[in-house]
mmCIF file of C-alpha atoms in Angstrom:
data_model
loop_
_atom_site.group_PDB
_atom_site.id
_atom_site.type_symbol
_atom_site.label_atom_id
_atom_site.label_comp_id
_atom_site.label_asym_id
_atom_site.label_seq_id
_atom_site.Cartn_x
_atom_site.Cartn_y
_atom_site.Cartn_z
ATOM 1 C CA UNK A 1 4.099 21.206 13.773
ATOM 2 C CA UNK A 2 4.416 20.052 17.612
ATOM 3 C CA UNK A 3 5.863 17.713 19.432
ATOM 4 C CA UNK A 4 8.754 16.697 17.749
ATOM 5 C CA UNK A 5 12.827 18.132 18.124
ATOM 6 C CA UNK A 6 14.324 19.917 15.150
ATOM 7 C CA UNK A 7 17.986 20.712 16.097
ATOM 8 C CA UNK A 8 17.908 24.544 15.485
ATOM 9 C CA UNK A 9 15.436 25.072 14.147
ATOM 10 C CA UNK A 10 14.068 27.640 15.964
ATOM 11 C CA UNK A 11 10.461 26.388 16.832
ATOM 12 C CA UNK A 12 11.382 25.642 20.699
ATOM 13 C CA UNK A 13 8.921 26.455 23.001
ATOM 14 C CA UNK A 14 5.639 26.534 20.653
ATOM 15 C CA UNK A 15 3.360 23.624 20.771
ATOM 16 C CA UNK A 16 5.559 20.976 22.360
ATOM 17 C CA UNK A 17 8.301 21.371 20.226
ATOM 18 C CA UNK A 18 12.330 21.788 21.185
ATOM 19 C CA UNK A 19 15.244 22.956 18.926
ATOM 20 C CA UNK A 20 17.991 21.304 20.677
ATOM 21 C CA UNK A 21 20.083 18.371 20.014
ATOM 22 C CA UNK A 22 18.212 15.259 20.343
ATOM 23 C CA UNK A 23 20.585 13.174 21.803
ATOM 24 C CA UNK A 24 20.503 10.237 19.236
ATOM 25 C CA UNK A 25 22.998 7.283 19.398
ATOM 26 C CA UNK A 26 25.069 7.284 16.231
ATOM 27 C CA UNK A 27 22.859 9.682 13.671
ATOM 28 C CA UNK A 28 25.621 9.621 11.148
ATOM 29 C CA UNK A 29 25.237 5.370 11.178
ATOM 30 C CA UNK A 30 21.602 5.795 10.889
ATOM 31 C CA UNK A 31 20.958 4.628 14.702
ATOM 32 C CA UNK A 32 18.320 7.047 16.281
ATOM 33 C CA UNK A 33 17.714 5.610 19.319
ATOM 34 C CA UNK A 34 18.118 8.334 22.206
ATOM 35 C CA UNK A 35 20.768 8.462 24.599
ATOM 36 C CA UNK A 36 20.422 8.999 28.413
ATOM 37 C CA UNK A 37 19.320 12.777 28.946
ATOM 38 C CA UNK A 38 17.815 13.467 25.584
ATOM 39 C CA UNK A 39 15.292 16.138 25.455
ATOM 40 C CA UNK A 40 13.074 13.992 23.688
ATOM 41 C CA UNK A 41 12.434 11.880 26.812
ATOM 42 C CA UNK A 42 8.902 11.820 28.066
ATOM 43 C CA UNK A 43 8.449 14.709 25.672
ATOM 44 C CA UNK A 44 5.852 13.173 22.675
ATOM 45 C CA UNK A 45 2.953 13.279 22.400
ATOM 46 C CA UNK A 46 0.783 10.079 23.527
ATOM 47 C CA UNK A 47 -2.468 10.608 21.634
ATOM 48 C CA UNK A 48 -0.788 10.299 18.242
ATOM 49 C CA UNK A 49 2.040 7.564 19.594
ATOM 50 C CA UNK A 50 1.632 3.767 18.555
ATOM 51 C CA UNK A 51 1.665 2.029 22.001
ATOM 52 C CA UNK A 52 4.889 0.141 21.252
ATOM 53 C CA UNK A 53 8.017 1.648 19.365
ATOM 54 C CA UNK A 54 9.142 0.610 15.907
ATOM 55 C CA UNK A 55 11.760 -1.868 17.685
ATOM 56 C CA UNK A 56 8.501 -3.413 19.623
ATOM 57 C CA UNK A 57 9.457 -1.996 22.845
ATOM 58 C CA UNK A 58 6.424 -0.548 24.689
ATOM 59 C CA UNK A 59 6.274 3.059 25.660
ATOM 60 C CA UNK A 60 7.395 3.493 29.211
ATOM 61 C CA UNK A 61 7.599 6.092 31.857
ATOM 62 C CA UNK A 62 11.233 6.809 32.632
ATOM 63 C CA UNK A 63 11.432 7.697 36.471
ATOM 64 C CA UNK A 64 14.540 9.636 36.297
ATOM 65 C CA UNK A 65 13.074 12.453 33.639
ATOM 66 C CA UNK A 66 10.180 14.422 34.181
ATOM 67 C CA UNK A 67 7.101 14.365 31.972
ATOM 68 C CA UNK A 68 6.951 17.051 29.360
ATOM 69 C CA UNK A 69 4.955 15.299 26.644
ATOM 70 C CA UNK A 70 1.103 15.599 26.411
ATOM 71 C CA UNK A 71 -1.672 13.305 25.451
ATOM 72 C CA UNK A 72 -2.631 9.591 26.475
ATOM 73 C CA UNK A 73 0.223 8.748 27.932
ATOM 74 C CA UNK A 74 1.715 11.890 28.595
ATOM 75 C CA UNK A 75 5.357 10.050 28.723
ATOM 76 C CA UNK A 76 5.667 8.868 25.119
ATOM 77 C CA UNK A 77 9.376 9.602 23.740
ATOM 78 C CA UNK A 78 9.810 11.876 20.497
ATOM 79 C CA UNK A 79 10.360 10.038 17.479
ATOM 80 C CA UNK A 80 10.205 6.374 16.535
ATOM 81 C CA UNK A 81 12.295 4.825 19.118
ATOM 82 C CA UNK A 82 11.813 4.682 23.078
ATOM 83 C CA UNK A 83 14.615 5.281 24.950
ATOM 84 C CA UNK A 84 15.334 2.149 26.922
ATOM 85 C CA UNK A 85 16.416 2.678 30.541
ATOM 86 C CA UNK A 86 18.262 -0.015 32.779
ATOM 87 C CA UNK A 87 18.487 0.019 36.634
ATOM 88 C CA UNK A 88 19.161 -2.430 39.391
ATOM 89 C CA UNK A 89 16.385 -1.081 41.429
ATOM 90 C CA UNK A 90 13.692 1.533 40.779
ATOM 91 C CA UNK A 91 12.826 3.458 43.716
ATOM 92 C CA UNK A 92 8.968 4.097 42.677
ATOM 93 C CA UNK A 93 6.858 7.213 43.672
ATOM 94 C CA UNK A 94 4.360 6.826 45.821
ATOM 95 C CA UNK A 95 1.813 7.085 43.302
ATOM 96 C CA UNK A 96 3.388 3.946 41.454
ATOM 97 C CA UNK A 97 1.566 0.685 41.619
ATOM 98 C CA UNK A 98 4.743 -1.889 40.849
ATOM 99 C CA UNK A 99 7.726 -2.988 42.301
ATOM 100 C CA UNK A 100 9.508 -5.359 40.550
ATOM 101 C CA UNK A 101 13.074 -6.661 41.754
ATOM 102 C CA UNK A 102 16.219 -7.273 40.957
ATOM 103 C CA UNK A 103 16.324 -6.107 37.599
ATOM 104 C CA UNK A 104 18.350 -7.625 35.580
ATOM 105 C CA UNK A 105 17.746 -11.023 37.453
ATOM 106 C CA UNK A 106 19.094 -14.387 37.519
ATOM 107 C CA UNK A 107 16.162 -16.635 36.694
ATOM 108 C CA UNK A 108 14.036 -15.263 39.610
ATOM 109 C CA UNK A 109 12.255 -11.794 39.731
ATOM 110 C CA UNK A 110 10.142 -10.593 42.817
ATOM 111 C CA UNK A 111 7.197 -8.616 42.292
ATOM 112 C CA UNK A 112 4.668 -6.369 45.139
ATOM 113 C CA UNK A 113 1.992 -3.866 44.256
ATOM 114 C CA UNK A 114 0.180 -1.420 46.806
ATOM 115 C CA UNK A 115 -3.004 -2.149 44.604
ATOM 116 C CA UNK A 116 -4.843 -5.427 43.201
ATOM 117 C CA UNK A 117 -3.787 -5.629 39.724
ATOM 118 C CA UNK A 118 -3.783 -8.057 36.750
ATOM 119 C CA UNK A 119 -0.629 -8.957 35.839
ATOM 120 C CA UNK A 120 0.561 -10.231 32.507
ATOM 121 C CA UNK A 121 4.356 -11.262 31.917
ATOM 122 C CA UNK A 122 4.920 -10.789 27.994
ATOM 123 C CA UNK A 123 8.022 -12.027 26.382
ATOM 124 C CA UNK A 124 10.088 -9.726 23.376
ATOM 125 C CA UNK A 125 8.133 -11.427 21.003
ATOM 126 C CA UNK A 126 4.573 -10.824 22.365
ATOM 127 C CA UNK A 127 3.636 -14.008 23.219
ATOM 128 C CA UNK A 128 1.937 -13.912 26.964
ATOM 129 C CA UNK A 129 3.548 -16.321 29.267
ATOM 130 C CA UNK A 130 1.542 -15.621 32.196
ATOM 131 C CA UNK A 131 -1.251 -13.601 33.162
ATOM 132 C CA UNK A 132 -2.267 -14.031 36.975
ATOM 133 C CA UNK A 133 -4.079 -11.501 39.558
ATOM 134 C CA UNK A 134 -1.993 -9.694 42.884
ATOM 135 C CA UNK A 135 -3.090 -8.588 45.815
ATOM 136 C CA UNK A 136 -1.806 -5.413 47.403
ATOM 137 C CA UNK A 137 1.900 -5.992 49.766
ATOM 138 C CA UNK A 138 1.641 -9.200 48.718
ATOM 139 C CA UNK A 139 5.061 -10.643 47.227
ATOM 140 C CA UNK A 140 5.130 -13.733 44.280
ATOM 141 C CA UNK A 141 8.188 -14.586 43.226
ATOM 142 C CA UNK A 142 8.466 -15.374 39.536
ATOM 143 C CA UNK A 143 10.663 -17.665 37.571
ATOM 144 C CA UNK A 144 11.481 -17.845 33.939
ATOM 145 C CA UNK A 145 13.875 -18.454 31.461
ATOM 146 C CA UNK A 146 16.500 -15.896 30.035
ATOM 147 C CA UNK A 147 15.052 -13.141 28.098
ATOM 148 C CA UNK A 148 13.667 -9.726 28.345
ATOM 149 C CA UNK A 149 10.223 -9.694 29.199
ATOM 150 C CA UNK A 150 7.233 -7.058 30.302
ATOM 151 C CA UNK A 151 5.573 -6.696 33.115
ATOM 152 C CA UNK A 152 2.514 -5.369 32.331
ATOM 153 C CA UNK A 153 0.439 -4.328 35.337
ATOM 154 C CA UNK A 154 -3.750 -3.205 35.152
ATOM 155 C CA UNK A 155 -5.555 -1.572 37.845
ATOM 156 C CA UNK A 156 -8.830 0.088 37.573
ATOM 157 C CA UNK A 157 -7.544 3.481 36.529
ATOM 158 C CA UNK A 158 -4.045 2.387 35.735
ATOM 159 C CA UNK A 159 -1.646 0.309 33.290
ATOM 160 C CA UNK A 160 2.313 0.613 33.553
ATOM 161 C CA UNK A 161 4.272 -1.570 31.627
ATOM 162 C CA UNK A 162 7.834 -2.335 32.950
ATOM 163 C CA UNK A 163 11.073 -3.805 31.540
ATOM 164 C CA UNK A 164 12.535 -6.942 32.992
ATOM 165 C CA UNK A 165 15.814 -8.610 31.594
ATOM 166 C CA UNK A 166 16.636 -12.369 33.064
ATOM 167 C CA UNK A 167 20.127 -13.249 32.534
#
């Protein structure tokens, strides 16, 4: 067993795994998605992780807790669900490719990247509204209905995916 969060059980430590309380929602109402501050944050492990959750939400980095997982990505969340993390503004490492502001927005998102990158705005269903290419400091301003959508960004040796919600 590793990788995954057995409350007591006493395998913490060993292979990935913790025995703390996994911060879920409402376990006795059967909802397992994790709270803000669960151990199981970043804490999976990518290489056995379906790229999107069982909601459909794509795995995704959260920049407020550190990466503890292992594997392909290295971020993955234990257990079926991904936590889902809001903010008004991300302030990226420097590492980080994508900026992508305000969030949630008002019909109109901005976007800038510090490398060239394919871009590909994906609505909650899948479907790909958009797919266009963007040059480094360069800002595009991006307009589209009310939804949540992602923002997935390819480089050369990178992919994030990001969370947008227009209002």
């Amino acid at each position: 067993m590793s990788y995954t969060c057995i409350e007591q059980s006493g395998y913490a430590g060993s292979n990935g795994n913790i025995s703390s309380d996994p911060g879920f929602t409402d376990p006795v109402n059967g909802d397992f998605r994790l709270t803000s501050g669960s151990p199981c944050i970043d804490a999976g492990n990518g290489d056995y992780a379906p790229p999107i959750d069982i909601s459909g939400n794509p795995r995704e980095d959260d920049p407020a807790t550190a990466n503890t997982g292992s594997g392909n990505p290295d971020y993955t969340d234990m257990g079926a669900f991904e936590y889902l993390f809001t903010t008004g503004y991300i302030q990226y490492e420097e590492d980080d490719v994508v900026r992508i502001f305000p969030n949630p927005a008002s019909g109109t998102f901005h976007m800038t990247v510090t490398h060239v990158c394919d871009v590909e705005i994906i609505d909650i269903t899948g479907k790909l509204i958009r797919r266009f290419k963007l040059n480094p400091e360069e800002l595009i301003s991006v307009t589209v209905t009310s939804g949540t959508y992602f923002i997935r960004t390819k480089t050369t040796i990178k992919t994030i995916v990001r969370k947008i919600i227009i209002l």
